[in-house]
Tab-separated table of C-alpha atoms in Angstrom:
chain	number	residue	atom	x	y	z
J	1	UNK	CA	-5.037	-2.236	-19.364
J	2	UNK	CA	-2.887	-4.139	-16.611
J	3	UNK	CA	-1.368	-7.244	-17.600
J	4	UNK	CA	-3.252	-9.414	-14.733
J	5	UNK	CA	-2.732	-12.270	-16.915
J	6	UNK	CA	-3.189	-15.983	-14.830
J	7	UNK	CA	0.056	-18.008	-16.228
J	8	UNK	CA	0.307	-22.110	-14.650
J	9	UNK	CA	4.191	-22.838	-16.192
J	10	UNK	CA	5.869	-22.416	-13.516
J	11	UNK	CA	6.324	-25.528	-11.379
J	12	UNK	CA	5.018	-25.379	-7.755
J	13	UNK	CA	7.211	-25.157	-5.050
J	14	UNK	CA	10.295	-24.511	-7.027
J	15	UNK	CA	11.785	-21.684	-6.172
J	16	UNK	CA	14.628	-21.551	-7.973
J	17	UNK	CA	11.975	-21.156	-11.203
J	18	UNK	CA	9.681	-18.725	-9.694
J	19	UNK	CA	13.143	-16.355	-9.045
J	20	UNK	CA	14.026	-17.364	-12.361
J	21	UNK	CA	10.818	-16.336	-13.474
J	22	UNK	CA	10.358	-13.433	-11.273
J	23	UNK	CA	13.287	-11.845	-10.655
J	24	UNK	CA	13.403	-9.653	-13.744
J	25	UNK	CA	10.294	-7.572	-12.569
J	26	UNK	CA	12.256	-6.444	-9.691
J	27	UNK	CA	13.406	-3.601	-9.070
J	28	UNK	CA	16.153	-1.412	-6.673
J	29	UNK	CA	14.949	1.881	-6.077
J	30	UNK	CA	17.158	4.084	-4.114
J	31	UNK	CA	15.972	7.702	-2.899
J	32	UNK	CA	18.367	11.205	-2.314
J	33	UNK	CA	17.126	14.525	-0.143
J	34	UNK	CA	17.598	17.564	1.459
J	35	UNK	CA	16.542	17.712	4.905
J	36	UNK	CA	16.547	20.370	7.277
J	37	UNK	CA	16.181	19.066	11.127
J	38	UNK	CA	15.920	22.799	12.304
J	39	UNK	CA	16.453	26.122	11.448
J	40	UNK	CA	19.507	26.269	13.320
J	41	UNK	CA	20.880	23.127	12.148
J	42	UNK	CA	22.946	23.192	8.157
J	43	UNK	CA	20.542	21.337	5.273
J	44	UNK	CA	21.475	17.249	5.337
J	45	UNK	CA	21.526	14.951	1.829
J	46	UNK	CA	19.639	11.673	3.693
J	47	UNK	CA	19.651	8.715	1.451
J	48	UNK	CA	17.267	5.812	1.663
J	49	UNK	CA	17.078	2.574	-0.503
J	50	UNK	CA	13.970	-0.011	-0.954
J	51	UNK	CA	12.695	-2.326	-3.711
J	52	UNK	CA	9.812	-2.839	-6.714
J	53	UNK	CA	8.410	-4.263	-8.720
J	54	UNK	CA	7.565	-3.658	-12.385
J	55	UNK	CA	3.398	-3.709	-12.801
J	56	UNK	CA	3.396	-2.815	-16.339
J	57	UNK	CA	5.976	-3.171	-19.572
J	58	UNK	CA	5.490	0.644	-20.162
J	59	UNK	CA	7.145	1.432	-16.694
J	60	UNK	CA	5.079	1.821	-13.236
J	61	UNK	CA	6.190	-0.161	-10.547
J	62	UNK	CA	4.164	-0.284	-7.203
J	63	UNK	CA	6.584	-0.182	-4.130
J	64	UNK	CA	6.381	1.092	-0.564
J	65	UNK	CA	5.150	4.758	-0.062
J	66	UNK	CA	7.971	4.966	3.200
J	67	UNK	CA	10.024	3.735	0.283
J	68	UNK	CA	9.260	6.607	-1.994
J	69	UNK	CA	6.866	9.476	-0.427
J	70	UNK	CA	7.633	13.287	0.676
J	71	UNK	CA	8.626	13.953	-2.653
J	72	UNK	CA	12.292	13.112	-2.229
J	73	UNK	CA	14.063	14.961	-5.023
J	74	UNK	CA	16.105	12.077	-6.957
J	75	UNK	CA	14.668	8.618	-7.443
J	76	UNK	CA	16.733	6.246	-9.051
J	77	UNK	CA	15.400	2.996	-10.566
J	78	UNK	CA	17.980	0.111	-10.762
J	79	UNK	CA	16.751	-2.776	-13.475
J	80	UNK	CA	18.169	-6.243	-12.886
J	81	UNK	CA	20.922	-5.691	-15.625
J	82	UNK	CA	22.712	-2.928	-14.063
J	83	UNK	CA	20.179	-0.452	-16.306
J	84	UNK	CA	19.245	2.900	-13.787
J	85	UNK	CA	16.782	4.888	-14.757
J	86	UNK	CA	15.211	8.587	-13.476
J	87	UNK	CA	11.911	8.214	-11.864
J	88	UNK	CA	9.609	9.667	-10.750
J	89	UNK	CA	6.446	9.437	-7.927
J	90	UNK	CA	2.835	9.142	-9.701
J	91	UNK	CA	0.718	8.393	-7.086
J	92	UNK	CA	1.097	7.491	-2.784
J	93	UNK	CA	-0.588	7.289	1.110
J	94	UNK	CA	1.262	6.636	3.920
J	95	UNK	CA	-2.861	4.853	4.847
J	96	UNK	CA	-2.054	2.140	2.917
J	97	UNK	CA	2.182	2.648	2.886
J	98	UNK	CA	1.780	1.986	-1.381
J	99	UNK	CA	2.866	4.154	-4.206
J	100	UNK	CA	3.597	4.190	-8.243
J	101	UNK	CA	6.638	5.358	-9.602
J	102	UNK	CA	7.043	5.763	-13.634
J	103	UNK	CA	10.313	5.444	-15.474
J	104	UNK	CA	10.855	6.040	-19.252
J	105	UNK	CA	11.352	2.815	-20.671
J	106	UNK	CA	9.193	0.289	-23.163
J	107	UNK	CA	9.272	-3.474	-23.138
J	108	UNK	CA	10.054	-4.316	-19.331
J	109	UNK	CA	9.345	-7.670	-17.870
J	110	UNK	CA	5.641	-7.457	-16.225
J	111	UNK	CA	5.214	-9.352	-13.218
J	112	UNK	CA	2.281	-11.391	-13.336
J	113	UNK	CA	-0.078	-10.139	-10.087
J	114	UNK	CA	-2.672	-12.367	-8.741
J	115	UNK	CA	-5.635	-13.107	-6.121
J	116	UNK	CA	-4.877	-12.717	-2.104
J	117	UNK	CA	-7.905	-13.239	-1.588
J	118	UNK	CA	-6.968	-16.943	-1.807
J	119	UNK	CA	-4.726	-16.773	-0.175
J	120	UNK	CA	-4.370	-19.841	2.630
J	121	UNK	CA	-2.035	-20.327	5.965
J	122	UNK	CA	0.418	-22.103	5.312
J	123	UNK	CA	1.079	-21.557	1.793
J	124	UNK	CA	4.548	-21.332	0.313
J	125	UNK	CA	5.463	-16.988	0.424
J	126	UNK	CA	8.530	-15.907	-1.265
J	127	UNK	CA	10.299	-12.474	-0.671
J	128	UNK	CA	12.344	-11.012	-3.176
J	129	UNK	CA	14.555	-7.799	-2.962
J	130	UNK	CA	17.443	-5.450	-2.539
J	131	UNK	CA	18.164	-5.974	0.935
J	132	UNK	CA	21.557	-4.139	3.094
J	133	UNK	CA	22.275	-2.097	-0.034
J	134	UNK	CA	21.944	-2.265	-3.939
J	135	UNK	CA	25.008	-5.179	-4.749
J	136	UNK	CA	23.241	-7.060	-2.358
J	137	UNK	CA	19.971	-7.181	-5.012
J	138	UNK	CA	18.104	-9.750	-5.904
J	139	UNK	CA	17.925	-11.444	-2.401
J	140	UNK	CA	15.369	-14.979	-1.386
J	141	UNK	CA	13.677	-15.002	1.331
J	142	UNK	CA	10.962	-18.143	1.611
J	143	UNK	CA	8.759	-19.091	4.244
J	144	UNK	CA	4.725	-19.584	4.369
J	145	UNK	CA	2.126	-17.694	5.443
J	146	UNK	CA	1.877	-17.737	8.355
J	147	UNK	CA	-1.266	-15.584	9.174
J	148	UNK	CA	-4.276	-13.572	6.838
J	149	UNK	CA	-5.652	-10.553	7.803
J	150	UNK	CA	-3.267	-8.755	10.695
J	151	UNK	CA	-4.152	-5.583	11.941
J	152	UNK	CA	-0.359	-3.715	13.101
J	153	UNK	CA	-0.133	0.142	14.520
J	154	UNK	CA	2.363	1.727	13.422
J	155	UNK	CA	3.730	5.335	13.850
J	156	UNK	CA	3.577	7.935	11.930
J	157	UNK	CA	3.864	11.900	11.080
J	158	UNK	CA	0.659	12.225	11.947
J	159	UNK	CA	0.033	10.257	14.987
J	160	UNK	CA	-0.754	6.278	14.993
J	161	UNK	CA	-2.040	4.720	12.338
J	162	UNK	CA	-3.340	1.541	12.290
J	163	UNK	CA	-2.542	-1.114	8.678
J	164	UNK	CA	-5.197	-3.897	8.077
J	165	UNK	CA	-5.744	-6.655	6.310
J	166	UNK	CA	-1.866	-7.232	6.220
J	167	UNK	CA	-0.332	-11.082	5.696
J	168	UNK	CA	1.803	-12.136	8.184
J	169	UNK	CA	4.821	-14.256	6.060
J	170	UNK	CA	8.439	-15.947	8.256
J	171	UNK	CA	9.631	-15.215	5.273
J	172	UNK	CA	12.790	-12.263	6.519
J	173	UNK	CA	11.665	-8.487	5.304
J	174	UNK	CA	14.243	-5.786	6.313
J	175	UNK	CA	13.864	-2.269	5.156
J	176	UNK	CA	16.192	-3.523	2.217
J	177	UNK	CA	13.590	-5.518	0.044
J	178	UNK	CA	10.613	-3.184	1.578
J	179	UNK	CA	8.996	-2.438	-1.550
J	180	UNK	CA	9.365	-5.989	-3.421
J	181	UNK	CA	7.259	-8.411	-4.129
J	182	UNK	CA	5.934	-11.500	-2.331
J	183	UNK	CA	5.123	-14.097	-4.440
J	184	UNK	CA	3.119	-17.521	-4.936
J	185	UNK	CA	4.092	-20.941	-5.750
J	186	UNK	CA	3.114	-19.584	-9.263
J	187	UNK	CA	5.213	-16.774	-9.004
J	188	UNK	CA	2.374	-13.899	-9.196
J	189	UNK	CA	3.111	-11.193	-6.929
J	190	UNK	CA	0.498	-12.210	-4.238
J	191	UNK	CA	1.964	-8.438	-1.572
J	192	UNK	CA	4.012	-6.014	-1.178
J	193	UNK	CA	6.216	-5.821	1.697
J	194	UNK	CA	6.414	-3.659	4.262
J	195	UNK	CA	9.445	-3.017	6.855
J	196	UNK	CA	7.768	-0.230	8.313
J	197	UNK	CA	6.010	-2.347	10.561
J	198	UNK	CA	8.753	-3.851	13.217
J	199	UNK	CA	8.253	-6.641	15.140
J	200	UNK	CA	9.562	-9.648	16.774
J	201	UNK	CA	12.307	-11.296	14.564
J	202	UNK	CA	11.375	-13.904	12.042
J	203	UNK	CA	7.847	-12.022	11.560
J	204	UNK	CA	7.244	-10.448	8.295
J	205	UNK	CA	4.499	-8.302	6.570
J	206	UNK	CA	2.889	-7.531	3.021
J	207	UNK	CA	0.017	-5.821	1.999
J	208	UNK	CA	-2.349	-7.395	0.237
J	209	UNK	CA	-2.044	-6.902	-4.099
J	210	UNK	CA	-5.798	-6.660	-4.017
J	211	UNK	CA	-5.385	-3.634	-2.483
J	212	UNK	CA	-3.266	-1.635	-5.322
J	213	UNK	CA	-4.982	-3.023	-8.012
J	214	UNK	CA	-7.313	-0.893	-8.806
J	215	UNK	CA	-4.948	2.360	-8.419
J	216	UNK	CA	-2.453	0.539	-10.503
J	217	UNK	CA	-4.861	0.093	-13.321
J	218	UNK	CA	-6.222	3.405	-12.904
J	219	UNK	CA	-3.256	5.405	-12.567
J	220	UNK	CA	-1.630	3.373	-16.243
J	221	UNK	CA	-5.028	4.062	-17.885
J	222	UNK	CA	-5.122	8.123	-16.498
J	223	UNK	CA	-2.314	8.883	-15.386
J	224	UNK	CA	-2.778	9.511	-11.620
J	225	UNK	CA	-5.634	8.257	-9.061
J	226	UNK	CA	-8.770	9.911	-7.941
J	227	UNK	CA	-9.711	9.512	-4.645
J	228	UNK	CA	-13.200	8.987	-3.473
J	229	UNK	CA	-14.496	11.170	-0.960
J	230	UNK	CA	-18.136	11.317	1.200
J	231	UNK	CA	-17.264	15.268	2.189
J	232	UNK	CA	-17.848	14.464	5.982
J	233	UNK	CA	-15.334	15.180	8.824
J	234	UNK	CA	-15.572	12.610	11.368
J	235	UNK	CA	-13.894	10.594	14.757
J	236	UNK	CA	-14.687	6.957	16.029
J	237	UNK	CA	-16.951	5.924	18.391
J	238	UNK	CA	-14.330	5.733	20.431
J	239	UNK	CA	-12.408	8.803	20.700
J	240	UNK	CA	-15.711	10.767	20.319
J	241	UNK	CA	-16.884	9.153	23.790
J	242	UNK	CA	-13.680	9.486	24.907
J	243	UNK	CA	-13.160	13.115	24.691
J	244	UNK	CA	-16.688	14.292	25.358
J	245	UNK	CA	-17.510	11.776	27.933
J	246	UNK	CA	-21.019	10.408	26.795
J	247	UNK	CA	-22.580	7.088	25.582
J	248	UNK	CA	-23.347	6.517	22.326
J	249	UNK	CA	-25.561	3.612	20.662
J	250	UNK	CA	-22.857	1.304	19.188
J	251	UNK	CA	-19.245	0.481	20.287
J	252	UNK	CA	-17.773	1.088	16.602
J	253	UNK	CA	-18.647	3.330	13.849
J	254	UNK	CA	-17.687	6.744	12.786
J	255	UNK	CA	-19.335	10.122	14.116
J	256	UNK	CA	-20.072	12.931	11.587
J	257	UNK	CA	-18.709	16.468	12.729
J	258	UNK	CA	-19.027	17.922	9.736
J	259	UNK	CA	-21.234	17.685	6.906
J	260	UNK	CA	-19.724	19.694	3.859
J	261	UNK	CA	-21.971	20.927	1.189
J	262	UNK	CA	-22.596	20.053	-2.171
J	263	UNK	CA	-21.271	16.771	-1.849
J	264	UNK	CA	-22.183	13.054	-1.355
J	265	UNK	CA	-22.902	13.109	2.314
J	266	UNK	CA	-24.732	15.956	2.239
J	267	UNK	CA	-27.175	15.272	-0.654
J	268	UNK	CA	-27.753	12.170	0.530
J	269	UNK	CA	-28.957	13.373	3.741
J	270	UNK	CA	-26.396	12.440	6.390
J	271	UNK	CA	-25.930	14.919	8.742
J	272	UNK	CA	-24.477	15.919	12.239
J	273	UNK	CA	-24.344	13.224	14.766
J	274	UNK	CA	-25.089	10.396	12.440
J	275	UNK	CA	-23.194	7.235	12.885
J	276	UNK	CA	-21.708	5.761	9.612
J	277	UNK	CA	-20.663	1.581	11.278
J	278	UNK	CA	-20.828	-0.153	7.407
J	279	UNK	CA	-20.797	0.932	4.002
J	280	UNK	CA	-21.879	-2.110	1.795
J	281	UNK	CA	-20.425	-4.887	3.918
J	282	UNK	CA	-17.111	-3.585	4.668
J	283	UNK	CA	-17.578	-2.906	8.301
J	284	UNK	CA	-16.582	0.732	9.949
J	285	UNK	CA	-14.745	1.660	12.972
J	286	UNK	CA	-12.542	4.363	12.385
J	287	UNK	CA	-11.940	7.166	9.802
J	288	UNK	CA	-8.458	5.391	8.564
J	289	UNK	CA	-11.038	2.071	8.083
J	290	UNK	CA	-13.575	4.535	5.897
J	291	UNK	CA	-10.734	5.978	4.147
J	292	UNK	CA	-9.129	2.535	3.231
J	293	UNK	CA	-13.147	1.554	2.212
J	294	UNK	CA	-13.452	4.417	-0.024
J	295	UNK	CA	-10.187	2.932	-2.166
J	296	UNK	CA	-12.524	-0.307	-3.841
J	297	UNK	CA	-14.841	2.595	-5.289
J	298	UNK	CA	-14.530	5.277	-8.234
J	299	UNK	CA	-15.896	8.205	-8.388
J	300	UNK	CA	-19.408	8.000	-9.599
J	301	UNK	CA	-20.263	4.818	-8.104
J	302	UNK	CA	-23.354	4.424	-5.618
J	303	UNK	CA	-22.461	2.302	-2.194
J	304	UNK	CA	-25.089	1.783	0.813
J	305	UNK	CA	-24.000	2.890	4.169
J	306	UNK	CA	-25.384	1.269	7.864
């Protein structure tokens, strides 16, 4: 159901032709919700702004969690022609900083999703978004991919989180074009820009599009995404050793603190004190990595744990 077709009729390196092709698929997103800082404060209206990219012609839009997460009272999606549509969040995950918004529309121009596994340092990178305010919609910045597989620590309401496997680019990314697409020389979406990460000026980061493909496909097919669970509560080896003052036989992995009954973990024979170091060929250092790894699987799939 996801429009993952390959198209090669866009001239390589021709930024203007790429922008003309993809701009209709880029939307502005504005949000509003009432917030009260404490019981003694009055409620106040908090407004936000960001970008998104249409990934299916029937109104599915991929953006950042920090743009539309937290159940805002109002989500407005502004198309290139100026039409404003009401949106609703179908799925959102702050760990990945990704979200899917739905608007009631048909025949929208969907972008073509590329393959972020094929990227190389030095490749052309183009970011489109709506920086600063919606009157500056479809502002374009371009540069190159300056690094791959970056890991960056970001603060969240639940403490520090590590965003991994990020694309680093010197194309300018700010709060306004956060959630918009990062494009390659074919005009394919290779990442979703995120301004959640504050870094040195001249550096931008994007979430690889391959992290979102399976999620997008399931949301379009079933209306939501069912998160795969193993059935454990755990802690990283480093946190465990620090908390209990013990030396474990490995330096990286997840120590199982609790095994929930009637779950895949319990049925497979996992027990408290076991340490998960890999799921199939994916190294696991902490619970965040384990959660992200599970996005590659669907309910009913089998995996080999080390």
